[in-house]
Amino acid sequence: MSGYLTGLIVLLALNTIAAYGVYLPMAAGQLNLGIAGFMAIGAYASAYLTNMCGWPALAAIAAGGGTAAILAFVVAMPILRTQGIYLSLATFALGQVICAILLNLEVVGGAAGYPVSTHIEAFTVVAVTVVVVLLVCLMSTTRVPIYLAAVKNDPLVADLLGLNVKALGVAALTAGATIAGVGGALYAHYFNYVEAQYFGVMLSTYTVLYVLLGGTQSVWGPLVGAAIFTIVPEALRSSSQWRYAIFALFIILFMALRPQGLITRGLTRRRTQAAVQGGTTAS
Amino acid sequence: AYGHERELVIGLSMARTGTFVSVANANEIAVDMAVDEINRAGGVNGSAIRLVKFDTAGDPKQSVLAVEQFARDNGALAIVGPFSSSEARVAFSAGERLGIVQMSMSSSAPGVAAPFKYAFRNTVDEGLVIEMVLKAMRAKNLSMGTAAIAYATDDAVSKAVGTTVLPEALIKVEVPVGGFVDFPYKAFDMSAQVSKLAQLKPDIVGVGAPPEAMINLAKEMKRQGVSARLFAGTTVGDPDLPVRFGDAGEGTIIGSPFYSDLNDAVRAFARSFATRAEAAKIGRTVPNQTDISSYDIVYLYAEAMKRAGVTGEPSKIAAERTAVRDELRKMKDYPALGGKITFRENGDAIKPIYVLEAKGGHWTLFDQRTAD
Amino acid sequence: MIAQQIVNGLMLGGVYVMVAVAFTLAIGVLNFLNFSIPGIFMVAGMVSWAALKSGQHWLLAFGFALMASAVVGVAVYFLTYRPSSDSDPEVPLVSSLGFLVLLENLIVLWLGSDQQSYPAIIADFNFRAGSIIVGGAQLLSLALSLAFVIALSLSLRFTNLGRQVRAIAESRRTASILGVNVGSVVPRVFVLSALFTGAGGILFAISYLQVSSSMGESIGFKGISAMIIGGMGNIWGAVAGGLLIGLVEILSTQFLGADFVNIGVYGLLLALLIIKPEGLFGMAVAREKF
Amino acid sequence: MSGLILDIEQMSACYGRVEALIGVSLQVAHGEIVTVVGANGAGKSTLLHSILGMVSPANGRITFAGADITRWPIHRRIDTGLVLVPEGRRILVSMTIEENLLLGAHMRQDKTAVRREIDGIYDRFPNLAQRRNHDASCLSGGEQQMLALGRAMLAKPQLLMMDEPSLGLSPLFVSKLFELIREYNREGLSVLLIEQNTANALRIAHRATVLELGRVALEGNAAAIAGSARLQEAYLGGAAREVTEIDHKRKSAGRRS
Amino acid sequence: MSMLLSMQNLSKAFGGLEVVRELSFDVPERTATALIGPNGAGKTTVFNLISGVYPVTSGSIRFRGSDIVNLPSRYRIKRGIARSFQNIRLIPRLSVIDNLLIGQHVTLTRPFDVMRPFRLVRDHEWICAAKAELSAFGLGQYADEPVGLLPYGIRKRVDLIRATLSSPSVLMLDEPAAGLNASETRELHSHLDTLKERGVTLLVIEHDMQFIRSVCEKIVVLNFGCKIAEGSFDQVRTDEQVREAYLGAEQAA
Ligand SMILES: Nc1ncnc2c1ncn2[C@@H]1O[C@H](COP(=O)(O)OP(=O)(O)OP(=O)(O)O)[C@@H](O)[C@H]1O
Ligand SMILES: Nc1ncnc2c1ncn2[C@@H]1O[C@H](COP(=O)(O)OP(=O)(O)OP(=O)(O)O)[C@@H](O)[C@H]1O
Ligand SMILES: [Mg+2]
Ligand SMILES: [Mg+2]
């Protein structure tokens, strides 16, 4: 396969993984603006394990996800005391703090960044991504997504129906962070270099954009969103300097015309969304 | 296009959009210029050079994509770029796996090329530059009783300059360091730092920062009435800096691998660059250090390819890429436009340093030195 | 020196206040976390710079800049706020982020990504009291913020228009059933907020004698933090939060080093959100939408 | 006819492909109480929303107080005295009770009269007076209904449209409410009333219209309709079950087409 | 007759406002008890106290003899206390079945059940159970409809079925007949009869006196948070205080 295409597929895989990291918490109503922080944790932890402890890449990548998960689990309780926009901003602040700390952590290179000694091939990145996507798909056939929808929609009722709202929230945040951590670890091992500056707010923001563009109602939304985000700017490559402006305009118009995202439950079930929403407002 | 039968492909990894656009957007012009000149003069080994370009927008991920494409799809023999240190770190690692030479025109973070055999940088080590600057200042008897150091903490180059390069260089010229102030890379408010400097009362302030932060520092010093001479290395290399200082920052001294008024050849380059830049409407007509560096990289490649006798035949591509690398490593004092270039073991260039002083809205040549 | 640093902190805080108040106006009044605000801030700075550079009188330049801000504000209304009535609450937030990206890219295309020097309109616009230097432009922006905030909080509480705006904030549909002309009140709020933001951008440029296509970003994020620390939707809180962040930033630079600024500021934000989500001066978190 | 305050001719409205109103005509004379009854989903609320302009009718004509208001924006209709007490009350819970009332009068300039009327409302509903400076979120269902009614009256309606005002109210309060409507009506207010509580609605109304699947099934004198067999069939009788099923099928069909 | 649920001196204050005051009443097992009273009397608040939405200010709530006031709200449905809401609170975007699956949650026994990819199994028992319940009340055809699309009356009953799927021993219904037309009310009535036959105890808030009379054996009347009367429909109807505060002269007649 051509080098360009391979490279593009890797980018797509990385973007997709990050998108699923945002998608899971979002299904529970948490807009995580600090996902890049969890990616950074995964990246740095796995890099440290390969560099300093000589772990094999795959084990280190898994451990990267695990580290992000542990961190998420620890912070979840306090962070989930907040809701809605406050939660988003709390995750945003968390992401900033994580970055600022990593930037000053000299054991992992500080501001100079941290090289990673082991390289993984494009195939590995794609394979891990496929596994993650399949796992999320599998999860979508369990009770979890409807429970998350309940927690998102009406936490009080969810609680009165016996769901453990807090635990579901923690689980969603942690699962998202785990996926993001794995994504960060893949990034570190494919590019063999991590720097804290890369995992800034803008990365989190763009990842949220993928998900909303694709739509949050279906498991395929994040995949489609990530694909658009990877491919459209490439397609606009010929218009060179205009491409990011055009792309931003595209996002705005898209959101204005199709706020529910590209892939909707209605679409997957061959139902028109308008009817669903109409019914909702009629209540 | 020039009547050659075969083509030698060179990749250009450029940051035409994105964060570095204002510094990097003219690199393409300089590279085009060099390629045209070489082809017009008969090419290399009877073959024309063909450029393939890839805009990375300064994004490390995209720079790897560029390397993959150049090496695997375009059959490039070498790559001009990538631009920044962030890109270089990941792109160099990819280039190493693919066995293709890359040479950055701008990356100056310490030791970025060192771990790699195929990685080069046509930039000079900050430590050398700053040492030259200080030696020049001492030689001209500037008042330098005590020094202070101001640097950006969240950028690898700036931080290294501030925490190691400047202190070591100041020790060498026996100037005591009164204290440090630091700020974020994109700082706009320097009031706290300058109030602290006001307390330290230094004669000179060594700066490890991008031009913007240095301008902000100079302006705030003026506002708070703190007078001290600023000096810095190549991190602030910008032909327009004296203008951008406005009435602050007069007398600032920097070291640079490029001085636009150096000699006829450079002036001719600047003129023809200006013509092309005007036509391309990029909003700038004066070349900067990364432009001339990009220009020189093409000539360095041409020379290395000539010496290695590359043919551009697809079957021999891997060997020829390695041959280009080996020739570059062997090269001694290649007479490039910016001065004589030799590559050190760590892949960075050794070349002349021009010590410049900001005077009345221009850079003036303060001194000229060569390391080693 | 510590006195000077406190003054420095308050002056820096003054800049954050402008942005924090603009955010508060959008979130408290329209329930909309409007991420295009940093973009408008930047547009005003850049446009006034471009006009000054092309030789316009400064009054005219500021006029252009404010006009541009208002136009962007209206565009944001039409393209992000208005279409989003029935959608997920994240959607307007995200498309306003799209606006930020768009504005930055357009300005880069037009005026480049360089940081530009802003001409000093008054040669030395500083006041000196003993050894302490106070920036005139910053003082002005602080005064302007305060005046605006007073006017705003009074009118929201006690005027008809204020009640209409608050009704819209809670439910656009109900407001329209009550005969509130949503289609004209909301754009007015957007324009007001954009003008205020634009004024902030201009005052920033005058204070710091610099503009750039990315000048909105970090100030924007600090502004949001200031707004939250003060209590989302609480206009006075935004003032206090802005000043507090300015102080924390300057003092942590002074005593801990620049490395700790972000840890300090965002750590403070995080801690506060967890301990007291409604902010220092916040009202109850009751009915926030997004 | 100058005696009409509201005249709707052949109005249709749809949500996407679902037709909610089909060629509905309806008149309200000055000083009249007209009630519209019909099964769930018959289109009653849609009718009021179309009159107010929240749903733009696909075709037809609405004349109010002599003016053709078909294309007017909502706020203009309300300014001229066409006021809705919406289904589900729609109280603004983040504002105090007093502010909710003031908001009802937001387009009025006569401050002193507004003040007097607000005090009048407090006299009538002591529950509201007690809590005037509390957030409206604390009100119980019935109290909210009082507030919604008071708020609507402050807009000085010529025609008051009420969408199921008795929903969730105690029997005592229901009779109070209907008494109140009657009283306002005697003072000259025209009322268009939608009710599930048909018995009560038909008792106070002068005329009635029965909607069925978005069409007018029957109209006439309220007392006569109260005894009508057709009404029993369309609305109260065993047929109602099929009505919802048909309604449901119609929607599915609408989606499929 | 044993008392399934009993309140003892229950009080609830919001800020300074006492909304429920020293309220004591019992809900006998396998019967339907009505809670009526003027608007704002505190009926919904009592439900909220029983289901644990609010903590009580003082007093106790005994369920099968044990005090549950300190039991976290989500465990109460596991004990067998389920409720519906005054305003329907279903998830409009999900289908009827999905909404019901949430109601089914407390009947799951194994911890792994939540993660079981049951949709991969054709006609999984959970779906069958939910569908069976739906069909039992004649709503089988709506199984896959998004709830938001359904008529009000149907949604109300879906809400009810969701509550019954948790196999409750007591079901609290907050104004189940509000907004329903006569025939829908009849259907609701027979729905409740079925539940009663199954042995479910009902606690109903309702303003429709006809409905109350035909469904409930026992009535508790609240006013200003206090119990003003208790007894059978006929006892309560003739109570002077009840007439004055709640029914009005006309209705009582
Ligand atoms: N916003 C909407 N989008 C799509 N369909 C709608 C919308 N609102 C109402 N409908 C449909 O239009 C029809 C009429 O609804 P409407 O609310 O007017 O009925 P109604 O007579 O007021 O019923 P109810 O007694 O339940 O209030 C119904 O089939 C309903 O499902
Ligand atoms: N969260 C709360 N905060 C403050 N006051 C409250 C709150 N919830 C209810 N109240 C008050 O408690 C009283 C009783 O309310 P509740 O909702 O229990 O009444 P209700 O008997 O259900 O009335 P309705 O029949 O109208 O629904 C009301 O006066 C209400 O204003
Ligand atoms: Mg209705
Ligand atoms: Mg109630």
mmCIF file of N, CA and C in Angstrom, chain C residues 132-199:
data_model
loop_
_atom_site.group_PDB
_atom_site.id
_atom_site.type_symbol
_atom_site.label_atom_id
_atom_site.label_comp_id
_atom_site.label_asym_id
_atom_site.label_seq_id
_atom_site.Cartn_x
_atom_site.Cartn_y
_atom_site.Cartn_z
ATOM 1 N N ILE C 132 5.595 53.111 41.866
ATOM 2 C CA ILE C 132 4.629 52.169 41.286
ATOM 3 C C ILE C 132 4.071 52.695 39.978
ATOM 4 N N ILE C 133 4.038 51.815 38.990
ATOM 5 C CA ILE C 133 3.553 52.214 37.671
ATOM 6 C C ILE C 133 2.221 51.522 37.400
ATOM 7 N N VAL C 134 1.255 52.326 37.003
ATOM 8 C CA VAL C 134 -0.062 51.770 36.692
ATOM 9 C C VAL C 134 -0.362 52.050 35.229
ATOM 10 N N GLY C 135 -0.730 51.003 34.484
ATOM 11 C CA GLY C 135 -1.025 51.178 33.069
ATOM 12 C C GLY C 135 -2.356 51.883 32.869
ATOM 13 N N GLY C 136 -2.325 52.978 32.097
ATOM 14 C CA GLY C 136 -3.549 53.744 31.886
ATOM 15 C C GLY C 136 -4.602 52.961 31.141
ATOM 16 N N ALA C 137 -4.170 52.257 30.087
ATOM 17 C CA ALA C 137 -5.145 51.522 29.283
ATOM 18 C C ALA C 137 -5.792 50.428 30.104
ATOM 19 N N GLN C 138 -4.985 49.786 30.924
ATOM 20 C CA GLN C 138 -5.548 48.724 31.763
ATOM 21 C C GLN C 138 -6.528 49.292 32.760
ATOM 22 N N LEU C 139 -6.154 50.451 33.314
ATOM 23 C CA LEU C 139 -7.046 51.106 34.264
ATOM 24 C C LEU C 139 -8.375 51.419 33.568
ATOM 25 N N LEU C 140 -8.242 51.892 32.340
ATOM 26 C CA LEU C 140 -9.435 52.237 31.574
ATOM 27 C C LEU C 140 -10.293 51.001 31.354
ATOM 28 N N SER C 141 -9.646 49.887 31.008
ATOM 29 C CA SER C 141 -10.456 48.705 30.729
ATOM 30 C C SER C 141 -11.121 48.199 32.003
ATOM 31 N N LEU C 142 -10.429 48.350 33.115
ATOM 32 C CA LEU C 142 -11.036 47.955 34.377
ATOM 33 C C LEU C 142 -12.253 48.830 34.674
ATOM 34 N N ALA C 143 -12.072 50.141 34.462
ATOM 35 C CA ALA C 143 -13.177 51.063 34.722
ATOM 36 C C ALA C 143 -14.347 50.761 33.796
ATOM 37 N N LEU C 144 -14.013 50.525 32.545
ATOM 38 C CA LEU C 144 -15.072 50.260 31.565
ATOM 39 C C LEU C 144 -15.823 48.985 31.927
ATOM 40 N N SER C 145 -15.070 47.961 32.333
ATOM 41 C CA SER C 145 -15.720 46.717 32.730
ATOM 42 C C SER C 145 -16.675 46.974 33.875
ATOM 43 N N LEU C 146 -16.190 47.706 34.858
ATOM 44 C CA LEU C 146 -17.019 47.934 36.038
ATOM 45 C C LEU C 146 -18.292 48.689 35.661
ATOM 46 N N ALA C 147 -18.134 49.713 34.853
ATOM 47 C CA ALA C 147 -19.296 50.495 34.457
ATOM 48 C C ALA C 147 -20.292 49.600 33.722
ATOM 49 N N PHE C 148 -19.761 48.803 32.822
ATOM 50 C CA PHE C 148 -20.616 47.928 32.029
ATOM 51 C C PHE C 148 -21.328 46.918 32.930
ATOM 52 N N VAL C 149 -20.564 46.391 33.856
ATOM 53 C CA VAL C 149 -21.127 45.370 34.731
ATOM 54 C C VAL C 149 -22.231 45.947 35.600
ATOM 55 N N ILE C 150 -22.000 47.137 36.101
ATOM 56 C CA ILE C 150 -23.038 47.760 36.930
ATOM 57 C C ILE C 150 -24.300 47.961 36.100
ATOM 58 N N ALA C 151 -24.112 48.560 34.940
ATOM 59 C CA ALA C 151 -25.272 48.828 34.087
ATOM 60 C C ALA C 151 -25.997 47.531 33.754
ATOM 61 N N LEU C 152 -25.213 46.530 33.428
ATOM 62 C CA LEU C 152 -25.799 45.269 33.003
ATOM 63 C C LEU C 152 -26.568 44.600 34.129
ATOM 64 N N SER C 153 -25.957 44.548 35.304
ATOM 65 C CA SER C 153 -26.627 43.798 36.359
ATOM 66 C C SER C 153 -27.893 44.516 36.800
ATOM 67 N N LEU C 154 -27.847 45.848 36.790
ATOM 68 C CA LEU C 154 -29.061 46.567 37.152
ATOM 69 C C LEU C 154 -30.159 46.339 36.121
ATOM 70 N N SER C 155 -29.772 46.419 34.852
ATOM 71 C CA SER C 155 -30.827 46.343 33.845
ATOM 72 C C SER C 155 -31.397 44.938 33.741
ATOM 73 N N LEU C 156 -30.554 43.929 33.967
ATOM 74 C CA LEU C 156 -31.100 42.560 33.907
ATOM 75 C C LEU C 156 -32.113 42.339 35.017
ATOM 76 N N ARG C 157 -31.827 42.889 36.173
ATOM 77 C CA ARG C 157 -32.694 42.632 37.313
ATOM 78 C C ARG C 157 -33.957 43.474 37.221
ATOM 79 N N PHE C 158 -33.816 44.735 36.816
ATOM 80 C CA PHE C 158 -34.934 45.646 37.030
ATOM 81 C C PHE C 158 -35.649 46.145 35.777
ATOM 82 N N THR C 159 -35.144 45.826 34.624
ATOM 83 C CA THR C 159 -35.864 46.350 33.465
ATOM 84 C C THR C 159 -36.636 45.242 32.773
ATOM 85 N N ASN C 160 -37.557 45.701 31.963
ATOM 86 C CA ASN C 160 -38.359 44.795 31.170
ATOM 87 C C ASN C 160 -37.503 43.957 30.236
ATOM 88 N N LEU C 161 -36.582 44.654 29.562
ATOM 89 C CA LEU C 161 -35.727 43.944 28.616
ATOM 90 C C LEU C 161 -34.922 42.886 29.354
ATOM 91 N N GLY C 162 -34.460 43.248 30.544
ATOM 92 C CA GLY C 162 -33.685 42.309 31.341
ATOM 93 C C GLY C 162 -34.501 41.063 31.641
ATOM 94 N N ARG C 163 -35.751 41.257 32.030
ATOM 95 C CA ARG C 163 -36.584 40.085 32.332
ATOM 96 C C ARG C 163 -36.843 39.257 31.085
ATOM 97 N N GLN C 164 -37.016 39.958 29.976
ATOM 98 C CA GLN C 164 -37.242 39.211 28.732
ATOM 99 C C GLN C 164 -36.032 38.339 28.417
ATOM 100 N N VAL C 165 -34.871 38.959 28.582
ATOM 101 C CA VAL C 165 -33.641 38.229 28.288
ATOM 102 C C VAL C 165 -33.525 37.019 29.197
ATOM 103 N N ARG C 166 -33.867 37.191 30.465
ATOM 104 C CA ARG C 166 -33.756 36.062 31.381
ATOM 105 C C ARG C 166 -34.781 34.986 31.067
ATOM 106 N N ALA C 167 -35.941 35.430 30.606
ATOM 107 C CA ALA C 167 -36.942 34.450 30.214
ATOM 108 C C ALA C 167 -36.427 33.616 29.050
ATOM 109 N N ILE C 168 -35.792 34.286 28.095
ATOM 110 C CA ILE C 168 -35.232 33.564 26.951
ATOM 111 C C ILE C 168 -34.165 32.598 27.433
ATOM 112 N N ALA C 169 -33.379 33.072 28.390
ATOM 113 C CA ALA C 169 -32.312 32.220 28.903
ATOM 114 C C ALA C 169 -32.889 30.917 29.425
ATOM 115 N N GLU C 170 -34.027 31.007 30.082
ATOM 116 C CA GLU C 170 -34.572 29.769 30.637
ATOM 117 C C GLU C 170 -35.242 28.922 29.575
ATOM 118 N N SER C 171 -36.054 29.518 28.764
ATOM 119 C CA SER C 171 -36.717 28.746 27.724
ATOM 120 C C SER C 171 -37.154 29.663 26.592
ATOM 121 N N ARG C 172 -36.554 29.426 25.460
ATOM 122 C CA ARG C 172 -36.890 30.269 24.320
ATOM 123 C C ARG C 172 -38.349 30.130 23.952
ATOM 124 N N ARG C 173 -38.850 28.908 24.066
ATOM 125 C CA ARG C 173 -40.204 28.633 23.652
ATOM 126 C C ARG C 173 -41.215 29.355 24.550
ATOM 127 N N THR C 174 -40.985 29.216 25.847
ATOM 128 C CA THR C 174 -41.895 29.889 26.766
ATOM 129 C C THR C 174 -41.833 31.394 26.561
ATOM 130 N N ALA C 175 -40.622 31.909 26.405
ATOM 131 C CA ALA C 175 -40.497 33.344 26.211
ATOM 132 C C ALA C 175 -41.318 33.785 25.006
ATOM 133 N N SER C 176 -41.262 33.005 23.940
ATOM 134 C CA SER C 176 -41.997 33.451 22.759
ATOM 135 C C SER C 176 -43.498 33.323 22.977
ATOM 136 N N ILE C 177 -43.918 32.342 23.757
ATOM 137 C CA ILE C 177 -45.343 32.248 24.067
ATOM 138 C C ILE C 177 -45.800 33.477 24.842
ATOM 139 N N LEU C 178 -44.879 34.046 25.627
ATOM 140 C CA LEU C 178 -45.242 35.230 26.401
ATOM 141 C C LEU C 178 -45.131 36.505 25.573
ATOM 142 N N GLY C 179 -44.806 36.343 24.296
ATOM 143 C CA GLY C 179 -44.770 37.521 23.438
ATOM 144 C C GLY C 179 -43.431 38.216 23.401
ATOM 145 N N VAL C 180 -42.409 37.583 23.949
ATOM 146 C CA VAL C 180 -41.083 38.164 23.835
ATOM 147 C C VAL C 180 -40.610 37.973 22.401
ATOM 148 N N ASN C 181 -40.119 39.040 21.824
ATOM 149 C CA ASN C 181 -39.650 38.953 20.447
ATOM 150 C C ASN C 181 -38.241 38.380 20.444
ATOM 151 N N VAL C 182 -38.195 37.054 20.542
ATOM 152 C CA VAL C 182 -36.911 36.375 20.696
ATOM 153 C C VAL C 182 -35.971 36.727 19.551
ATOM 154 N N GLY C 183 -36.543 36.793 18.352
ATOM 155 C CA GLY C 183 -35.728 37.053 17.169
ATOM 156 C C GLY C 183 -35.091 38.436 17.169
ATOM 157 N N SER C 184 -35.505 39.327 18.042
ATOM 158 C CA SER C 184 -34.819 40.608 18.058
ATOM 159 C C SER C 184 -34.055 40.831 19.365
ATOM 160 N N VAL C 185 -34.546 40.234 20.444
ATOM 161 C CA VAL C 185 -33.853 40.426 21.719
ATOM 162 C C VAL C 185 -32.504 39.704 21.710
ATOM 163 N N VAL C 186 -32.522 38.468 21.259
ATOM 164 C CA VAL C 186 -31.286 37.683 21.326
ATOM 165 C C VAL C 186 -30.169 38.267 20.460
ATOM 166 N N PRO C 187 -30.465 38.625 19.201
ATOM 167 C CA PRO C 187 -29.376 39.242 18.440
ATOM 168 C C PRO C 187 -28.839 40.493 19.115
ATOM 169 N N ARG C 188 -29.725 41.232 19.787
ATOM 170 C CA ARG C 188 -29.234 42.431 20.473
ATOM 171 C C ARG C 188 -28.257 42.059 21.571
ATOM 172 N N VAL C 189 -28.578 40.982 22.278
ATOM 173 C CA VAL C 189 -27.658 40.544 23.329
ATOM 174 C C VAL C 189 -26.330 40.104 22.714
ATOM 175 N N PHE C 190 -26.441 39.412 21.600
ATOM 176 C CA PHE C 190 -25.213 38.971 20.934
ATOM 177 C C PHE C 190 -24.366 40.159 20.520
ATOM 178 N N VAL C 191 -25.015 41.179 19.963
ATOM 179 C CA VAL C 191 -24.269 42.347 19.526
ATOM 180 C C VAL C 191 -23.644 43.037 20.733
ATOM 181 N N LEU C 192 -24.425 43.161 21.782
ATOM 182 C CA LEU C 192 -23.907 43.801 22.988
ATOM 183 C C LEU C 192 -22.668 43.070 23.497
ATOM 184 N N SER C 193 -22.809 41.752 23.575
ATOM 185 C CA SER C 193 -21.698 40.969 24.090
ATOM 186 C C SER C 193 -20.499 41.062 23.150
ATOM 187 N N ALA C 194 -20.768 41.074 21.847
ATOM 188 C CA ALA C 194 -19.666 41.175 20.891
ATOM 189 C C ALA C 194 -18.994 42.539 20.987
ATOM 190 N N LEU C 195 -19.791 43.580 21.155
ATOM 191 C CA LEU C 195 -19.197 44.918 21.271
ATOM 192 C C LEU C 195 -18.315 45.001 22.506
ATOM 193 N N PHE C 196 -18.810 44.411 23.576
ATOM 194 C CA PHE C 196 -18.032 44.438 24.796
ATOM 195 C C PHE C 196 -16.732 43.668 24.624
ATOM 196 N N THR C 197 -16.864 42.490 24.025
ATOM 197 C CA THR C 197 -15.665 41.696 23.767
ATOM 198 C C THR C 197 -14.701 42.456 22.876
ATOM 199 N N GLY C 198 -15.259 43.075 21.819
ATOM 200 C CA GLY C 198 -14.426 43.835 20.885
ATOM 201 C C GLY C 198 -13.696 44.956 21.604
ATOM 202 N N ALA C 199 -14.421 45.666 22.462
ATOM 203 C CA ALA C 199 -13.776 46.730 23.233
ATOM 204 C C ALA C 199 -12.645 46.149 24.056
#
